[in-house]
Amino acid sequence: MNPTTMTAPATKGGLALRLKPADWPVFGLGALLAATIATGHATVTTPGVALSGLGILIAIVVLAFSRRQLRADRRSDSFTRLATSLAIATVLLGLTADAMLLAAAWIVSGRLMAGLIGHVGEWSEARDAARRATIAFTIGDVALIGAVTLLSIAAGSSDIVAIRSVVGSSSLLTTTAAFLLVIAALARCAIPPFSNWLMRSLAAPTPVSALMHAGFVNAGGFLLIQFAPVLETSPHARYALFATGVVAALVGSAIMLVRADVKGSLAASTIAQMGFMLLTVALGAYAAALWHMVAHGLFKAWLFLGSAGTISTRPTRSKGLAQPWPALIALATIVGAIFLIEARRADTLLPVCLALTALLSAMAVASRSLPRGPLGAVVALMPGALIALNAAVLVLMTALQPDAAQPLLSPYGQLGILSLFLAGWVWQQRIVSGEQALPPSLFARLLHAGNALTTSTPVSTTVIAKD
């Protein structure tokens, strides 16, 4: 055989030297990220590192998970390309020092996520979900472009550091930009009235739902932290953000109560948690919001990846406390002590108390099924250690934060909001435990509030513990 006519055989499992046309956008994004770093348009900040690290870590886990779960899917290569591109876009979003480039990475990540949501293209539910996501993302994109344009004009530069340093007083331009930033964050975080795209996205494969928490659905908090000085110049924008955050936290928690399907319940929980994160941003506790973004992203991605294992034909045991009052008294006592200690630090009061009460309530619910003996003692002490660690990290991060905002509410106002959430927790426990029932009309409204899935889409009837 003439050696000159030989061709290299295609090796199975080897490294392919020829790239498919569909692979070029991935490498294009990678090249853009490399060029951004090489030309000095990248900056290392705490929020940027947190967002980038979260995106890379969850993307790696999701890609490894999807290799087995999507092994029979003929579009698995497309999923890998889109997921990899989304991770690169998230890193670019977190590290860029230019506001225009940040807006570009924001827009690209939205288009990639819409493609992932519509992964199962032959399903009408998937196509409709992708369409709704595209509409919501486009509204947020237009708002962000408007905000970045106005801020670049005011600062005479698109550099984020220059924008943060120039913006110092309230004006019509900065107020408009602050409201536009809030709209962009609400659309990305699936806060009502934009929550429909997240509930509809359940038609996508489970890895897509997990990948959303890799710095995508929670990127709204990062955006507002990056432009915190702009937000601080407009108290009205902060009040609007705070109000929508409270509404999202309450509505998402209520919808979570009535959803019988696992993914729908987790999605409603995400809406509630994004509301908590944004109200924390509105209060000026940026370090606490950043901690919330990372902790919730990791925890919720894990829950989504494990949601398939929760399906069971056996009846589930109630997760609520039939008598929540002893736990509430303990919570109120500890919160009162923190209030007396932290009243002088109003920027950390509500975030620390919310984190504490959330972990204590989880410990109280879990205590019903603790094993007896030394193992039970160890398991009972672990949440307490986590509580202490979480509170210490929140206080430390806020103390080391040089540009903390003035608190939006007084310590007593924050205590009132905390009391509202504690009352909601008691109400939630009584409903979950079966001690109290929702009115039929309210149950129906909450059940269909998200308009999540059509009747043709199968849902599980398993209810699992939520965060």
Tab-separated table of C-alpha atoms in Angstrom, residues 56-288:
chain	number	residue	atom	x	y	z
A	56	ILE	CA	-16.842	26.071	37.597
A	57	LEU	CA	-17.428	23.677	40.497
A	58	ILE	CA	-21.100	23.014	39.774
A	59	ALA	CA	-20.485	22.803	36.017
A	60	ILE	CA	-17.847	20.095	36.514
A	61	VAL	CA	-20.162	18.095	38.782
A	62	VAL	CA	-23.126	18.487	36.414
A	63	LEU	CA	-21.087	17.465	33.369
A	64	ALA	CA	-19.870	14.350	35.163
A	65	PHE	CA	-23.429	13.573	36.258
A	66	SER	CA	-24.871	14.127	32.777
A	67	ARG	CA	-22.442	11.684	31.149
A	68	ARG	CA	-24.440	8.857	32.683
A	69	GLN	CA	-27.883	10.394	32.915
A	70	LEU	CA	-27.896	11.601	29.284
A	71	ARG	CA	-25.906	8.728	27.823
A	72	ALA	CA	-28.909	7.632	25.713
A	73	ASP	CA	-29.745	11.178	24.621
A	74	ARG	CA	-28.701	11.922	21.067
A	75	ARG	CA	-28.315	15.598	22.035
A	76	SER	CA	-25.829	14.913	24.826
A	77	ASP	CA	-23.005	16.523	22.832
A	78	SER	CA	-25.073	19.669	22.429
A	79	PHE	CA	-25.742	19.738	26.170
A	80	THR	CA	-22.019	19.427	26.916
A	81	ARG	CA	-21.159	22.279	24.563
A	82	LEU	CA	-23.837	24.570	25.982
A	83	ALA	CA	-22.960	23.729	29.596
A	84	THR	CA	-19.254	24.328	28.982
A	85	SER	CA	-19.995	27.607	27.236
A	86	LEU	CA	-22.207	28.671	30.125
A	87	ALA	CA	-19.404	27.985	32.608
A	88	ILE	CA	-16.974	30.084	30.541
A	89	ALA	CA	-19.508	32.906	30.248
A	90	THR	CA	-20.039	32.804	34.031
A	91	VAL	CA	-16.300	33.106	34.664
A	92	LEU	CA	-16.134	36.002	32.193
A	93	LEU	CA	-19.071	37.642	33.971
A	94	GLY	CA	-17.339	37.324	37.322
A	95	LEU	CA	-13.839	38.434	36.333
A	96	THR	CA	-14.381	41.179	33.770
A	97	ALA	CA	-13.504	44.727	34.760
A	98	ASP	CA	-15.468	46.321	31.926
A	99	ALA	CA	-19.197	46.980	32.272
A	100	MET	CA	-19.855	46.514	28.555
A	101	LEU	CA	-18.104	43.150	28.571
A	102	LEU	CA	-20.074	42.216	31.685
A	103	ALA	CA	-23.301	43.002	29.842
A	104	ALA	CA	-22.125	40.912	26.878
A	105	ALA	CA	-21.357	37.916	29.123
A	106	TRP	CA	-24.739	38.406	30.819
A	107	ILE	CA	-26.567	38.309	27.464
A	108	VAL	CA	-24.604	35.301	26.186
A	109	SER	CA	-25.273	33.317	29.347
A	110	GLY	CA	-28.993	34.026	28.977
A	111	ARG	CA	-29.033	32.748	25.390
A	112	LEU	CA	-27.131	29.635	26.424
A	113	MET	CA	-29.518	28.907	29.286
A	114	ALA	CA	-32.520	29.341	26.994
A	115	GLY	CA	-30.953	26.758	24.699
A	116	LEU	CA	-30.453	24.367	27.600
A	117	ILE	CA	-34.043	24.828	28.766
A	118	GLY	CA	-35.247	23.908	25.282
A	119	HIS	CA	-32.962	20.872	25.174
A	120	VAL	CA	-35.807	18.447	24.417
A	121	GLY	CA	-36.877	20.286	21.294
A	122	GLU	CA	-39.662	17.950	20.191
A	123	TRP	CA	-41.628	18.582	23.391
A	124	SER	CA	-44.036	21.480	23.139
A	125	GLU	CA	-43.464	22.112	26.859
A	126	ALA	CA	-39.722	22.521	26.291
A	127	ARG	CA	-40.216	24.866	23.347
A	128	ASP	CA	-42.679	26.956	25.324
A	129	ALA	CA	-40.307	27.032	28.313
A	130	ALA	CA	-37.431	28.201	26.113
A	131	ARG	CA	-39.639	30.906	24.609
A	132	ARG	CA	-40.744	32.199	28.009
A	133	ALA	CA	-37.173	32.156	29.287
A	134	THR	CA	-36.010	34.093	26.228
A	135	ILE	CA	-38.663	36.766	26.815
A	136	ALA	CA	-37.752	37.166	30.491
A	137	PHE	CA	-34.017	37.205	29.774
A	138	THR	CA	-34.463	39.760	26.982
A	139	ILE	CA	-36.266	42.139	29.345
A	140	GLY	CA	-33.409	41.818	31.808
A	141	ASP	CA	-30.815	42.218	29.053
A	142	VAL	CA	-32.391	45.436	27.764
A	143	ALA	CA	-32.548	46.805	31.317
A	144	LEU	CA	-28.887	45.953	31.949
A	145	ILE	CA	-27.751	47.487	28.646
A	146	GLY	CA	-29.632	50.671	29.516
A	147	ALA	CA	-28.103	50.804	32.996
A	148	VAL	CA	-24.569	50.171	31.757
A	149	THR	CA	-24.939	52.778	29.022
A	150	LEU	CA	-26.156	55.444	31.437
A	151	LEU	CA	-23.425	54.673	33.962
A	152	SER	CA	-20.705	54.681	31.298
A	153	ILE	CA	-21.887	58.086	30.102
A	154	ALA	CA	-21.901	59.448	33.654
A	155	ALA	CA	-18.429	58.097	34.453
A	156	GLY	CA	-16.927	58.751	31.028
A	157	SER	CA	-15.699	55.169	31.017
A	158	SER	CA	-17.083	51.668	30.998
A	159	ASP	CA	-14.593	50.507	33.633
A	160	ILE	CA	-16.496	49.141	36.644
A	161	VAL	CA	-14.025	50.604	39.152
A	162	ALA	CA	-14.377	54.033	37.533
A	163	ILE	CA	-18.162	53.776	37.635
A	164	ARG	CA	-18.132	52.782	41.312
A	165	SER	CA	-15.794	55.653	42.219
A	166	VAL	CA	-17.585	58.380	40.234
A	167	VAL	CA	-21.109	57.558	41.372
A	168	GLY	CA	-21.514	59.256	44.719
A	169	SER	CA	-24.691	61.291	44.782
A	170	SER	CA	-28.259	60.743	43.733
A	171	SER	CA	-29.371	62.107	40.369
A	172	LEU	CA	-31.956	61.256	37.761
A	173	LEU	CA	-29.344	59.320	35.799
A	174	THR	CA	-28.107	57.204	38.709
A	175	THR	CA	-31.654	56.610	39.992
A	176	THR	CA	-32.745	55.402	36.565
A	177	ALA	CA	-29.687	53.170	36.312
A	178	ALA	CA	-30.371	51.741	39.793
A	179	PHE	CA	-33.939	50.815	38.872
A	180	LEU	CA	-32.747	49.244	35.604
A	181	LEU	CA	-30.194	47.161	37.523
A	182	VAL	CA	-32.959	46.007	39.875
A	183	ILE	CA	-35.125	44.954	36.909
A	184	ALA	CA	-32.227	43.012	35.380
A	185	ALA	CA	-31.598	41.227	38.694
A	186	LEU	CA	-35.288	40.400	39.193
A	187	ALA	CA	-35.552	38.861	35.716
A	188	ARG	CA	-32.448	36.706	36.194
A	189	CYS	CA	-33.370	35.629	39.746
A	190	ALA	CA	-36.906	34.581	38.684
A	191	ILE	CA	-38.536	36.988	41.128
A	192	PRO	CA	-42.261	37.643	40.522
A	193	PRO	CA	-43.444	38.680	37.964
A	194	PHE	CA	-40.566	36.883	36.211
A	195	SER	CA	-40.826	33.582	38.117
A	196	ASN	CA	-42.801	31.858	35.355
A	197	TRP	CA	-39.693	31.064	33.297
A	198	LEU	CA	-38.137	29.132	36.172
A	199	MET	CA	-41.251	27.073	36.883
A	200	ARG	CA	-41.629	26.303	33.188
A	201	SER	CA	-37.978	25.250	32.905
A	202	LEU	CA	-38.795	22.008	34.728
A	203	ALA	CA	-39.468	20.503	31.297
A	204	ALA	CA	-35.671	20.474	30.822
A	205	PRO	CA	-33.506	17.559	32.010
A	206	THR	CA	-32.491	17.501	35.673
A	207	PRO	CA	-28.844	18.526	34.975
A	208	VAL	CA	-30.136	21.778	33.468
A	209	SER	CA	-32.040	22.592	36.656
A	210	ALA	CA	-28.886	21.956	38.687
A	211	LEU	CA	-26.751	24.001	36.284
A	212	MET	CA	-29.007	27.027	36.788
A	213	HIS	CA	-27.547	27.390	40.277
A	214	ALA	CA	-23.978	27.580	38.949
A	215	GLY	CA	-23.987	31.364	38.974
A	216	PHE	CA	-26.948	31.869	36.644
A	217	VAL	CA	-30.225	32.211	38.530
A	218	ASN	CA	-28.293	33.717	41.444
A	219	ALA	CA	-26.257	36.105	39.247
A	220	GLY	CA	-28.687	38.924	40.025
A	221	GLY	CA	-27.226	39.228	43.512
A	222	PHE	CA	-23.712	39.378	42.072
A	223	LEU	CA	-24.762	42.121	39.639
A	224	LEU	CA	-26.178	44.305	42.400
A	225	ILE	CA	-23.129	43.744	44.592
A	226	GLN	CA	-20.838	44.791	41.737
A	227	PHE	CA	-22.785	48.027	41.295
A	228	ALA	CA	-23.561	48.524	44.985
A	229	PRO	CA	-22.624	52.257	45.020
A	230	VAL	CA	-25.186	52.876	42.277
A	231	LEU	CA	-27.870	51.075	44.269
A	232	GLU	CA	-27.001	53.024	47.402
A	233	THR	CA	-27.620	56.362	45.677
A	234	SER	CA	-31.287	55.475	45.186
A	235	PRO	CA	-33.179	54.557	48.370
A	236	HIS	CA	-36.346	54.128	46.309
A	237	ALA	CA	-34.686	51.404	44.222
A	238	ARG	CA	-33.527	49.674	47.397
A	239	TYR	CA	-37.010	49.813	48.884
A	240	ALA	CA	-38.451	48.358	45.660
A	241	LEU	CA	-35.833	45.592	45.763
A	242	PHE	CA	-36.587	44.905	49.421
A	243	ALA	CA	-40.357	44.734	48.816
A	244	THR	CA	-40.043	42.361	45.867
A	245	GLY	CA	-37.616	40.217	47.851
A	246	VAL	CA	-40.092	39.871	50.730
A	247	VAL	CA	-42.926	39.025	48.319
A	248	ALA	CA	-40.792	36.424	46.525
A	249	ALA	CA	-39.724	34.815	49.814
A	250	LEU	CA	-43.318	34.490	51.021
A	251	VAL	CA	-44.860	33.476	47.694
A	252	GLY	CA	-42.127	30.956	46.887
A	253	SER	CA	-42.416	29.365	50.330
A	254	ALA	CA	-46.197	29.136	49.981
A	255	ILE	CA	-46.030	27.520	46.529
A	256	MET	CA	-43.450	25.072	47.854
A	257	LEU	CA	-46.030	23.843	50.379
A	258	VAL	CA	-48.579	22.715	47.791
A	259	ARG	CA	-46.362	21.321	45.049
A	260	ALA	CA	-46.361	17.521	45.070
A	261	ASP	CA	-43.686	17.103	42.375
A	262	VAL	CA	-40.083	17.165	43.563
A	263	LYS	CA	-38.631	19.516	40.956
A	264	GLY	CA	-41.568	21.908	41.179
A	265	SER	CA	-41.146	22.116	44.930
A	266	LEU	CA	-37.422	22.760	44.596
A	267	ALA	CA	-38.006	25.452	41.957
A	268	ALA	CA	-40.488	27.231	44.231
A	269	SER	CA	-37.915	27.014	47.007
A	270	THR	CA	-35.373	28.673	44.710
A	271	ILE	CA	-37.749	31.589	44.143
A	272	ALA	CA	-38.070	32.001	47.902
A	273	GLN	CA	-34.315	31.799	48.462
A	274	MET	CA	-33.587	34.325	45.713
A	275	GLY	CA	-36.037	36.629	47.463
A	276	PHE	CA	-34.081	36.216	50.696
A	277	MET	CA	-30.830	36.966	48.874
A	278	LEU	CA	-32.120	40.136	47.210
A	279	LEU	CA	-33.698	41.533	50.366
A	280	THR	CA	-30.332	40.993	52.048
A	281	VAL	CA	-28.709	43.014	49.250
A	282	ALA	CA	-31.328	45.731	49.709
A	283	LEU	CA	-30.471	45.877	53.428
A	284	GLY	CA	-26.820	46.523	52.536
A	285	ALA	CA	-25.438	43.234	53.882
A	286	TYR	CA	-23.520	42.372	50.719
A	287	ALA	CA	-21.206	39.847	52.345
A	288	ALA	CA	-24.168	37.953	53.752
